Amino acid sequence: MPMIRKESNAGVGYSVVDLNGARHVFASAVPRNGGDLQQQAHDALRTIEAVTHEEGMLGSIVHQAVFMRDIRQVETCRQIIREFYGNELPATSYIPQAPCGGKLLEIEALGVGQRHGGVEIQRLSERTVVTRHDGIAWLHCANVIPETPAETVYDRSQDAFHRMDDVLTASGFRFDQVVRTWIYLGDIVGPEGGRQRYQELNHARTDFYQNVRFVGDHCQGGSNHVCYPASTGIGAEGRDVMMSCIAMASDRPDVVRLPLENPRQTAAGDYDRRYGQKSPKFSRAMAIVAGRVASLLVSGTASITDSETRHVGNVEGQTWETLDNIAALISADNFRRHGQTGLGATLDDMALVRVYVKRQEDYALVRSVCEARLGELPVVYAVADVCRPELLVEIEGIAFCGRA
């Protein structure tokens, strides 16, 4: 059974999970003091370093997301982080979303520890890290941006997907092994070519996925037996697109990718055409079942039941509804619906959460609801537009459970 231990100190929240012979640390770090970017970045980085030192896991950070208030400071921040980590640089994304707490940046970090032995970390570049343990290989791919000079969302999204495919191939993975994606799109609900920019992104994703067969020995169920990855498509500052992903490969016969749909929601791929010419292609969550334990990668989730937005104009109601959706998605009842008995999680089994808040003025209320429902765990709160104009909050996360 996975053991989840959660801690919270000044400036940092973190969870420690012993799973599949390895120790995982999930941390969110907020600078405790003011100052310029270098001072705030070093404060947050040293806080994460202190956590890994306390857990006997120095040098273990493999994936990192840096949420930034000022998009113009990305290159400066990149250099600070390169110098801090040196040869132990994680795969790092620089996300143009302002931290709700008012700081210049906030950092979310994932570490995989060596305490129990048998963990191999291969750092290929500042955007790719591979970890191997217990017969499973994980690729963390960060900060993929398009290189085409084209300006349309469709063309730049297509190019970014192809760049991600190139990174996966160079790292010894295939795109059909991707289990989780993040897609950050500037002006996500703005118009382009007579359609919404998010709809153009979905058009590009659908067309790219036509050439990818998300099926195989490790896939169970799914819409038409297709294991679309879990995903978050969320707004960001600027006008461009940026992506990251996690891929998984294993020869173990007891490792299964199980895409989860939500009994309270229409599958995203089944949305009708009023939500776009091409429906979003993602699963509400992806469960990686390895023997008697499961890792649950929860997609960006909002206040939608069936396919309709609920609690329009009411951010408190939307936050409660969103968490109700996540609770139903990861529940034992839902695992049974997907043919897996003995597995299931609750909100108490969440190890890491991100909360995207559309309006800065709603932050305090959203946070109070999340703290009441989720308790103490690492959470990043960032200002970001959501894929429908009337949606005010979106939540994603990672949970773990064991077979009873």
Short mmCIF file of C-alpha atoms in Angstrom, two decimals:
data_model
loop_
_atom_site.label_atom_id
_atom_site.label_comp_id
_atom_site.label_asym_id
_atom_site.label_seq_id
_atom_site.Cartn_x
_atom_site.Cartn_y
_atom_site.Cartn_z
CA MET A 1 0.00 0.00 0.00
CA PRO A 2 1.37 3.49 -0.80
CA MET A 3 2.05 5.58 2.28
CA ILE A 4 1.42 9.32 1.89
CA ARG A 5 2.91 11.64 4.49
CA LYS A 6 2.09 15.34 4.17
CA GLU A 7 3.96 18.23 5.76
CA SER A 8 3.64 22.00 5.72
CA ASN A 9 6.19 24.52 6.94
CA ALA A 10 6.83 28.19 6.28
CA GLY A 11 7.03 28.65 2.52
CA VAL A 12 6.66 24.99 1.55
CA GLY A 13 4.13 22.18 1.47
CA TYR A 14 5.23 18.68 0.57
CA SER A 15 4.10 15.08 0.38
CA VAL A 16 6.26 11.98 0.67
CA VAL A 17 5.02 8.78 -1.01
CA ASP A 18 6.71 5.38 -0.77
CA LEU A 19 5.64 3.57 -3.92
CA ASN A 20 6.96 0.72 -6.05
CA GLY A 21 10.28 0.53 -4.23
CA ALA A 22 11.02 4.25 -4.57
CA ARG A 23 10.39 7.34 -2.47
CA HIS A 24 8.65 10.24 -4.19
CA VAL A 25 8.56 13.82 -2.92
CA PHE A 26 6.06 16.38 -4.22
CA ALA A 27 6.68 19.97 -3.12
CA SER A 28 5.32 23.45 -3.72
CA ALA A 29 7.56 26.30 -2.60
CA VAL A 30 6.64 29.97 -2.22
CA PRO A 31 9.38 32.54 -1.49
CA ARG A 32 9.06 33.55 2.14
CA ASN A 33 10.46 37.03 1.63
CA GLY A 34 10.36 39.81 -0.94
CA GLY A 35 13.26 41.05 -3.01
CA ASP A 36 14.17 40.69 -6.65
CA LEU A 37 13.79 37.57 -8.81
CA GLN A 38 17.15 36.13 -7.81
CA GLN A 39 16.42 36.48 -4.10
CA GLN A 40 12.94 34.98 -4.38
CA ALA A 41 14.08 32.14 -6.66
CA HIS A 42 16.95 31.17 -4.36
CA ASP A 43 14.67 31.26 -1.33
CA ALA A 44 12.18 28.86 -2.98
CA LEU A 45 14.94 26.59 -4.34
CA ARG A 46 16.70 26.38 -0.98
CA THR A 47 13.39 25.49 0.65
CA ILE A 48 12.96 22.56 -1.75
CA GLU A 49 16.58 21.56 -1.18
CA ALA A 50 15.97 21.53 2.57
CA VAL A 51 13.02 19.16 2.09
CA THR A 52 15.06 16.73 0.00
CA HIS A 53 17.90 16.91 2.53
CA GLU A 54 15.54 16.15 5.40
CA GLU A 55 14.16 13.14 3.50
CA GLY A 56 17.62 11.86 2.55
CA MET A 57 16.95 12.63 -1.12
CA LEU A 58 19.41 15.33 -2.16
CA GLY A 59 19.82 15.43 -5.93
CA SER A 60 16.46 13.75 -6.48
CA ILE A 61 14.41 16.51 -8.17
CA VAL A 62 13.53 15.34 -11.70
CA HIS A 63 10.59 17.53 -12.80
CA GLN A 64 9.88 21.15 -11.98
CA ALA A 65 7.29 23.75 -12.95
CA VAL A 66 8.11 27.41 -12.32
CA PHE A 67 5.10 29.73 -12.31
CA MET A 68 6.17 33.25 -13.25
CA ARG A 69 4.55 36.64 -12.81
CA ASP A 70 6.56 38.41 -15.53
CA ILE A 71 7.08 36.57 -18.82
CA ARG A 72 9.98 38.93 -19.59
CA GLN A 73 12.01 37.40 -16.74
CA VAL A 74 11.95 33.80 -18.02
CA GLU A 75 15.50 33.80 -19.39
CA THR A 76 16.86 35.37 -16.19
CA CYS A 77 15.05 32.74 -14.14
CA ARG A 78 16.31 29.96 -16.40
CA GLN A 79 19.91 31.03 -15.77
CA ILE A 80 19.34 31.20 -11.99
CA ILE A 81 17.97 27.65 -11.99
CA ARG A 82 20.76 26.31 -14.22
CA GLU A 83 23.37 27.69 -11.85
CA PHE A 84 21.58 26.41 -8.74
CA TYR A 85 21.23 22.80 -9.92
CA GLY A 86 24.36 22.44 -12.04
CA ASN A 87 24.64 18.83 -13.25
CA GLU A 88 21.45 17.86 -11.37
CA LEU A 89 19.10 20.06 -13.41
CA PRO A 90 15.47 18.83 -13.48
CA ALA A 91 13.26 18.92 -16.56
CA THR A 92 11.88 22.42 -16.04
CA SER A 93 8.95 24.33 -17.52
CA TYR A 94 8.66 28.10 -17.17
CA ILE A 95 4.94 28.81 -17.08
CA PRO A 96 3.68 32.37 -17.70
CA GLN A 97 1.02 32.30 -14.98
CA ALA A 98 1.21 34.65 -12.02
CA PRO A 99 1.27 33.03 -8.55
CA CYS A 100 -1.88 34.04 -6.70
CA GLY A 101 0.12 34.79 -3.54
CA GLY A 102 1.73 37.85 -5.10
CA LYS A 103 5.33 36.62 -5.41
CA LEU A 104 7.41 36.81 -8.58
CA LEU A 105 7.46 33.03 -8.87
CA GLU A 106 6.35 29.80 -7.25
CA ILE A 107 7.90 26.38 -7.80
CA GLU A 108 6.35 22.91 -7.96
CA ALA A 109 8.86 20.07 -7.81
CA LEU A 110 8.84 16.27 -8.09
CA GLY A 111 11.67 14.16 -6.66
CA VAL A 112 12.34 10.44 -6.93
CA GLY A 113 14.62 9.23 -4.17
CA GLN A 114 17.46 6.76 -3.83
CA ARG A 115 16.84 5.93 -0.19
CA HIS A 116 15.69 2.37 -0.91
CA GLY A 117 18.11 1.86 -3.82
CA GLY A 118 17.36 0.73 -7.33
CA VAL A 119 16.47 4.20 -8.67
CA GLU A 120 18.30 5.40 -11.77
CA ILE A 121 18.10 9.05 -12.85
CA GLN A 122 19.30 9.99 -16.33
CA ARG A 123 19.43 13.73 -16.96
CA LEU A 124 19.44 14.19 -20.73
CA SER A 125 18.86 17.96 -20.96
CA GLU A 126 17.15 20.81 -19.16
CA ARG A 127 13.84 19.63 -20.56
CA THR A 128 14.22 15.82 -20.40
CA VAL A 129 14.91 13.51 -17.46
CA VAL A 130 14.36 9.74 -17.39
CA THR A 131 13.92 7.76 -14.18
CA ARG A 132 13.91 3.97 -13.88
CA HIS A 133 12.86 1.90 -10.91
CA ASP A 134 10.95 -1.30 -10.21
CA GLY A 135 10.80 -2.24 -13.88
CA ILE A 136 9.18 1.05 -14.98
CA ALA A 137 10.77 3.90 -16.95
CA TRP A 138 9.35 7.41 -16.75
CA LEU A 139 10.20 10.28 -19.08
CA HIS A 140 9.67 13.83 -17.82
CA CYS A 141 9.56 16.20 -20.80
CA ALA A 142 9.26 19.93 -20.12
CA ASN A 143 9.04 23.30 -21.84
CA VAL A 144 8.37 22.21 -25.41
CA ILE A 145 7.74 25.22 -27.64
CA PRO A 146 7.06 25.46 -31.38
CA GLU A 147 9.80 26.47 -33.79
CA THR A 148 7.70 27.22 -36.88
CA PRO A 149 7.47 30.90 -37.92
CA ALA A 150 3.70 30.42 -38.42
CA GLU A 151 1.44 32.41 -36.11
CA THR A 152 -1.83 30.46 -36.04
CA VAL A 153 -2.73 28.38 -32.99
CA TYR A 154 -3.30 25.34 -35.20
CA ASP A 155 0.10 25.48 -36.88
CA ARG A 156 2.06 26.31 -33.74
CA SER A 157 0.27 23.60 -31.74
CA GLN A 158 0.95 21.03 -34.49
CA ASP A 159 4.59 22.05 -34.49
CA ALA A 160 4.86 21.76 -30.70
CA PHE A 161 3.37 18.25 -30.80
CA HIS A 162 5.95 17.27 -33.43
CA ARG A 163 8.75 18.78 -31.32
CA MET A 164 7.52 16.77 -28.33
CA ASP A 165 7.52 13.64 -30.49
CA ASP A 166 11.13 14.37 -31.48
CA VAL A 167 12.15 14.72 -27.82
CA LEU A 168 10.44 11.44 -26.93
CA THR A 169 12.10 9.61 -29.80
CA ALA A 170 15.54 10.99 -28.93
CA SER A 171 15.01 9.77 -25.35
CA GLY A 172 14.03 6.23 -26.40
CA PHE A 173 10.26 6.64 -25.94
CA ARG A 174 7.26 6.76 -28.28
CA PHE A 175 4.38 9.23 -28.29
CA ASP A 176 1.85 6.45 -27.68
CA GLN A 177 3.56 5.93 -24.29
CA VAL A 178 2.57 9.44 -23.12
CA VAL A 179 0.27 9.27 -20.09
CA ARG A 180 0.00 12.97 -19.17
CA THR A 181 0.25 16.26 -21.05
CA TRP A 182 0.07 19.93 -20.11
CA ILE A 183 -0.76 22.53 -22.77
CA TYR A 184 -0.46 26.23 -21.91
CA LEU A 185 -2.09 28.56 -24.42
CA GLY A 186 -2.07 32.34 -24.39
CA ASP A 187 -5.47 34.03 -24.77
CA ILE A 188 -7.11 30.61 -24.60
CA VAL A 189 -10.71 31.82 -24.98
CA GLY A 190 -9.90 34.58 -27.47
CA PRO A 191 -11.03 34.42 -31.11
CA GLU A 192 -9.02 33.26 -34.08
CA GLY A 193 -10.29 32.66 -37.59
CA GLY A 194 -13.91 32.72 -36.52
CA ARG A 195 -13.37 30.16 -33.75
CA GLN A 196 -12.08 30.13 -30.20
CA ARG A 197 -8.31 29.62 -29.84
CA TYR A 198 -8.88 26.60 -27.56
CA GLN A 199 -11.02 25.04 -30.28
CA GLU A 200 -8.16 25.53 -32.75
CA LEU A 201 -5.82 23.81 -30.29
CA ASN A 202 -8.23 20.87 -30.06
CA HIS A 203 -8.36 20.71 -33.84
CA ALA A 204 -4.56 20.48 -33.97
CA ARG A 205 -4.44 17.86 -31.20
CA THR A 206 -7.08 15.70 -32.90
CA ASP A 207 -5.25 15.81 -36.21
CA PHE A 208 -1.90 14.97 -34.61
CA TYR A 209 -3.37 12.12 -32.55
CA GLN A 210 -4.76 10.52 -35.72
CA ASN A 211 -1.21 9.30 -36.36
CA VAL A 212 -0.72 7.99 -32.80
CA ARG A 213 -2.15 4.66 -31.63
CA PHE A 214 -2.67 5.04 -27.86
CA VAL A 215 -3.29 1.32 -27.53
CA GLY A 216 -1.27 -1.73 -26.63
CA ASP A 217 -0.56 -4.37 -24.05
CA HIS A 218 -0.47 -1.85 -21.21
CA CYS A 219 -3.77 -0.14 -22.07
CA GLN A 220 -7.03 -1.29 -20.54
CA GLY A 221 -10.40 0.09 -21.63
CA GLY A 222 -10.74 3.64 -22.87
CA SER A 223 -13.06 5.10 -25.50
CA ASN A 224 -12.91 2.61 -28.38
CA HIS A 225 -9.95 1.07 -26.53
CA VAL A 226 -7.91 4.26 -27.06
CA CYS A 227 -5.94 5.41 -24.02
CA TYR A 228 -5.88 9.15 -24.53
CA PRO A 229 -3.50 10.74 -22.01
CA ALA A 230 -4.67 12.74 -19.05
CA SER A 231 -4.27 16.41 -19.86
CA THR A 232 -4.65 20.02 -18.83
CA GLY A 233 -5.29 22.70 -21.45
CA ILE A 234 -5.10 26.03 -19.64
CA GLY A 235 -4.60 29.71 -20.33
CA ALA A 236 -1.35 31.62 -19.95
CA GLU A 237 0.05 35.08 -20.52
CA GLY A 238 1.15 36.06 -24.01
CA ARG A 239 -0.11 34.54 -27.25
CA ASP A 240 1.92 31.38 -27.73
CA VAL A 241 1.67 27.70 -26.83
CA MET A 242 3.96 25.63 -24.61
CA MET A 243 3.69 21.93 -23.69
CA SER A 244 5.12 19.31 -21.36
CA CYS A 245 4.40 15.64 -20.75
CA ILE A 246 5.11 12.44 -18.84
CA ALA A 247 5.59 9.12 -20.66
CA MET A 248 5.79 5.61 -19.18
CA ALA A 249 7.32 2.37 -20.48
CA SER A 250 7.51 -1.03 -18.82
CA ASP A 251 7.94 -4.71 -19.66
CA ARG A 252 6.12 -5.77 -16.50
CA PRO A 253 2.96 -7.75 -17.33
CA ASP A 254 1.16 -6.36 -14.26
CA VAL A 255 1.56 -2.69 -15.28
CA VAL A 256 -1.61 -1.27 -16.85
CA ARG A 257 -2.59 2.17 -18.15
CA LEU A 258 -6.23 2.67 -17.23
CA PRO A 259 -7.90 5.83 -18.64
CA LEU A 260 -10.66 6.95 -16.29
CA GLU A 261 -13.82 8.78 -17.31
CA ASN A 262 -16.08 10.52 -14.81
CA PRO A 263 -19.61 9.18 -14.20
CA ARG A 264 -20.72 12.78 -13.59
CA GLN A 265 -19.35 14.09 -16.89
CA THR A 266 -19.57 13.44 -20.60
CA ALA A 267 -16.26 12.10 -21.89
CA ALA A 268 -14.36 15.03 -23.39
CA GLY A 269 -13.98 13.19 -26.68
CA ASP A 270 -17.77 12.86 -26.91
CA TYR A 271 -18.59 16.58 -26.63
CA ASP A 272 -20.94 17.75 -29.36
CA ARG A 273 -19.92 20.20 -32.05
CA ARG A 274 -21.19 23.31 -30.25
CA TYR A 275 -18.01 23.02 -28.13
CA GLY A 276 -15.80 22.87 -31.19
CA GLN A 277 -15.38 21.27 -34.59
CA LYS A 278 -13.00 18.70 -33.06
CA SER A 279 -13.60 17.52 -29.49
CA PRO A 280 -10.81 17.57 -26.86
CA LYS A 281 -8.90 14.28 -26.89
CA PHE A 282 -7.95 13.43 -23.32
CA SER A 283 -9.02 11.18 -20.46
CA ARG A 284 -10.38 12.66 -17.25
CA ALA A 285 -7.57 10.82 -15.44
CA MET A 286 -4.94 8.22 -16.20
CA ALA A 287 -4.36 5.49 -13.61
CA ILE A 288 -1.03 3.66 -13.81
CA VAL A 289 -1.75 0.37 -12.05
CA ALA A 290 1.42 -1.51 -11.05
CA GLY A 291 0.62 -4.67 -9.16
CA ARG A 292 -1.36 -3.70 -6.08
CA VAL A 293 -0.84 0.07 -6.25
CA ALA A 294 -1.97 2.83 -8.59
CA SER A 295 -0.79 6.34 -9.42
CA LEU A 296 -3.68 8.60 -10.50
CA LEU A 297 -2.88 11.50 -12.84
CA VAL A 298 -5.94 13.75 -12.64
CA SER A 299 -6.58 16.00 -15.64
CA GLY A 300 -7.59 19.61 -15.37
CA THR A 301 -11.10 19.47 -13.92
CA ALA A 302 -13.76 22.18 -13.76
CA SER A 303 -17.36 22.80 -12.68
CA ILE A 304 -18.94 20.76 -15.47
CA THR A 305 -21.46 17.94 -15.14
CA ASP A 306 -22.60 16.09 -18.23
CA SER A 307 -21.16 18.67 -20.63
CA GLU A 308 -22.69 21.80 -19.07
CA THR A 309 -21.05 24.45 -16.89
CA ARG A 310 -22.53 24.64 -13.39
CA HIS A 311 -22.68 27.56 -10.89
CA VAL A 312 -22.11 30.28 -13.49
CA GLY A 313 -20.84 33.42 -11.75
CA ASN A 314 -20.37 31.62 -8.40
CA VAL A 315 -16.70 30.79 -7.81
CA GLU A 316 -17.36 29.10 -4.47
CA GLY A 317 -19.96 26.82 -6.02
CA GLN A 318 -17.65 26.06 -8.95
CA THR A 319 -14.78 25.12 -6.61
CA TRP A 320 -16.99 22.74 -4.60
CA GLU A 321 -18.39 21.20 -7.81
CA THR A 322 -14.90 20.75 -9.24
CA LEU A 323 -13.72 18.91 -6.13
CA ASP A 324 -16.88 16.78 -6.18
CA ASN A 325 -15.96 15.82 -9.74
CA ILE A 326 -12.43 14.80 -8.72
CA ALA A 327 -13.75 12.81 -5.76
CA ALA A 328 -16.13 10.87 -8.04
CA LEU A 329 -13.42 10.35 -10.67
CA ILE A 330 -10.90 8.66 -8.35
CA SER A 331 -13.43 6.79 -6.20
CA ALA A 332 -13.60 3.03 -5.68
CA ASP A 333 -17.03 3.03 -7.34
CA ASN A 334 -15.54 4.54 -10.48
CA PHE A 335 -12.68 2.05 -10.55
CA ARG A 336 -15.27 -0.73 -10.40
CA ARG A 337 -17.05 0.84 -13.36
CA HIS A 338 -13.76 0.54 -15.22
CA GLY A 339 -13.27 -3.12 -14.31
CA GLN A 340 -10.80 -2.69 -11.43
CA THR A 341 -11.98 -3.87 -8.01
CA GLY A 342 -10.20 -3.15 -4.76
CA LEU A 343 -8.71 0.15 -5.98
CA GLY A 344 -9.98 3.64 -5.27
CA ALA A 345 -8.98 6.90 -3.65
CA THR A 346 -10.49 9.88 -1.87
CA LEU A 347 -9.47 13.52 -1.74
CA ASP A 348 -7.36 12.58 1.31
CA ASP A 349 -5.18 10.50 -1.04
CA MET A 350 -4.16 13.51 -3.15
CA ALA A 351 -0.42 14.14 -2.91
CA LEU A 352 -0.16 17.27 -5.07
CA VAL A 353 -2.68 19.76 -6.47
CA ARG A 354 -2.64 22.75 -8.81
CA VAL A 355 -5.47 25.26 -8.71
CA TYR A 356 -5.92 27.69 -11.60
CA VAL A 357 -7.96 30.77 -10.63
CA LYS A 358 -9.30 32.99 -13.39
CA ARG A 359 -9.65 36.17 -11.28
CA GLN A 360 -7.07 37.17 -8.70
CA GLU A 361 -9.83 38.59 -6.47
CA ASP A 362 -11.30 35.07 -6.09
CA TYR A 363 -8.09 33.59 -4.71
CA ALA A 364 -8.91 33.83 -1.00
CA LEU A 365 -12.33 32.22 -1.40
CA VAL A 366 -11.04 29.44 -3.69
CA ARG A 367 -8.21 28.73 -1.28
CA SER A 368 -10.53 28.52 1.71
CA VAL A 369 -12.70 25.92 -0.05
CA CYS A 370 -9.68 23.89 -1.15
CA GLU A 371 -8.18 23.91 2.33
CA ALA A 372 -11.49 22.79 3.81
CA ARG A 373 -11.84 19.92 1.33
CA LEU A 374 -8.22 18.89 0.77
CA GLY A 375 -6.55 19.58 4.09
CA GLU A 376 -2.79 20.00 4.29
CA LEU A 377 -0.88 19.15 1.11
CA PRO A 378 1.30 20.92 -1.47
CA VAL A 379 -0.83 23.23 -3.64
CA VAL A 380 0.10 25.78 -6.28
CA TYR A 381 -2.44 28.57 -6.89
CA ALA A 382 -1.91 30.39 -10.20
CA VAL A 383 -3.87 33.02 -12.11
CA ALA A 384 -4.95 31.54 -15.44
CA ASP A 385 -7.87 31.71 -17.82
CA VAL A 386 -9.91 28.52 -18.24
CA CYS A 387 -11.14 27.00 -21.51
CA ARG A 388 -14.70 28.37 -21.25
CA PRO A 389 -15.35 32.06 -20.57
CA GLU A 390 -17.78 31.29 -17.73
CA LEU A 391 -15.44 28.89 -15.89
CA LEU A 392 -13.68 30.53 -12.95
CA VAL A 393 -11.50 27.74 -11.56
CA GLU A 394 -9.78 24.53 -12.71
CA ILE A 395 -8.04 21.93 -10.53
CA GLU A 396 -5.66 19.05 -11.31
CA GLY A 397 -3.52 16.76 -9.21
CA ILE A 398 -1.88 13.44 -8.41
CA ALA A 399 -3.30 10.80 -6.06
CA PHE A 400 -2.21 7.31 -4.99
CA CYS A 401 -4.06 4.25 -3.82
CA GLY A 402 -3.53 0.56 -3.09
CA ARG A 403 -5.62 -2.50 -3.72
CA ALA A 404 -7.66 -3.50 -0.68
#
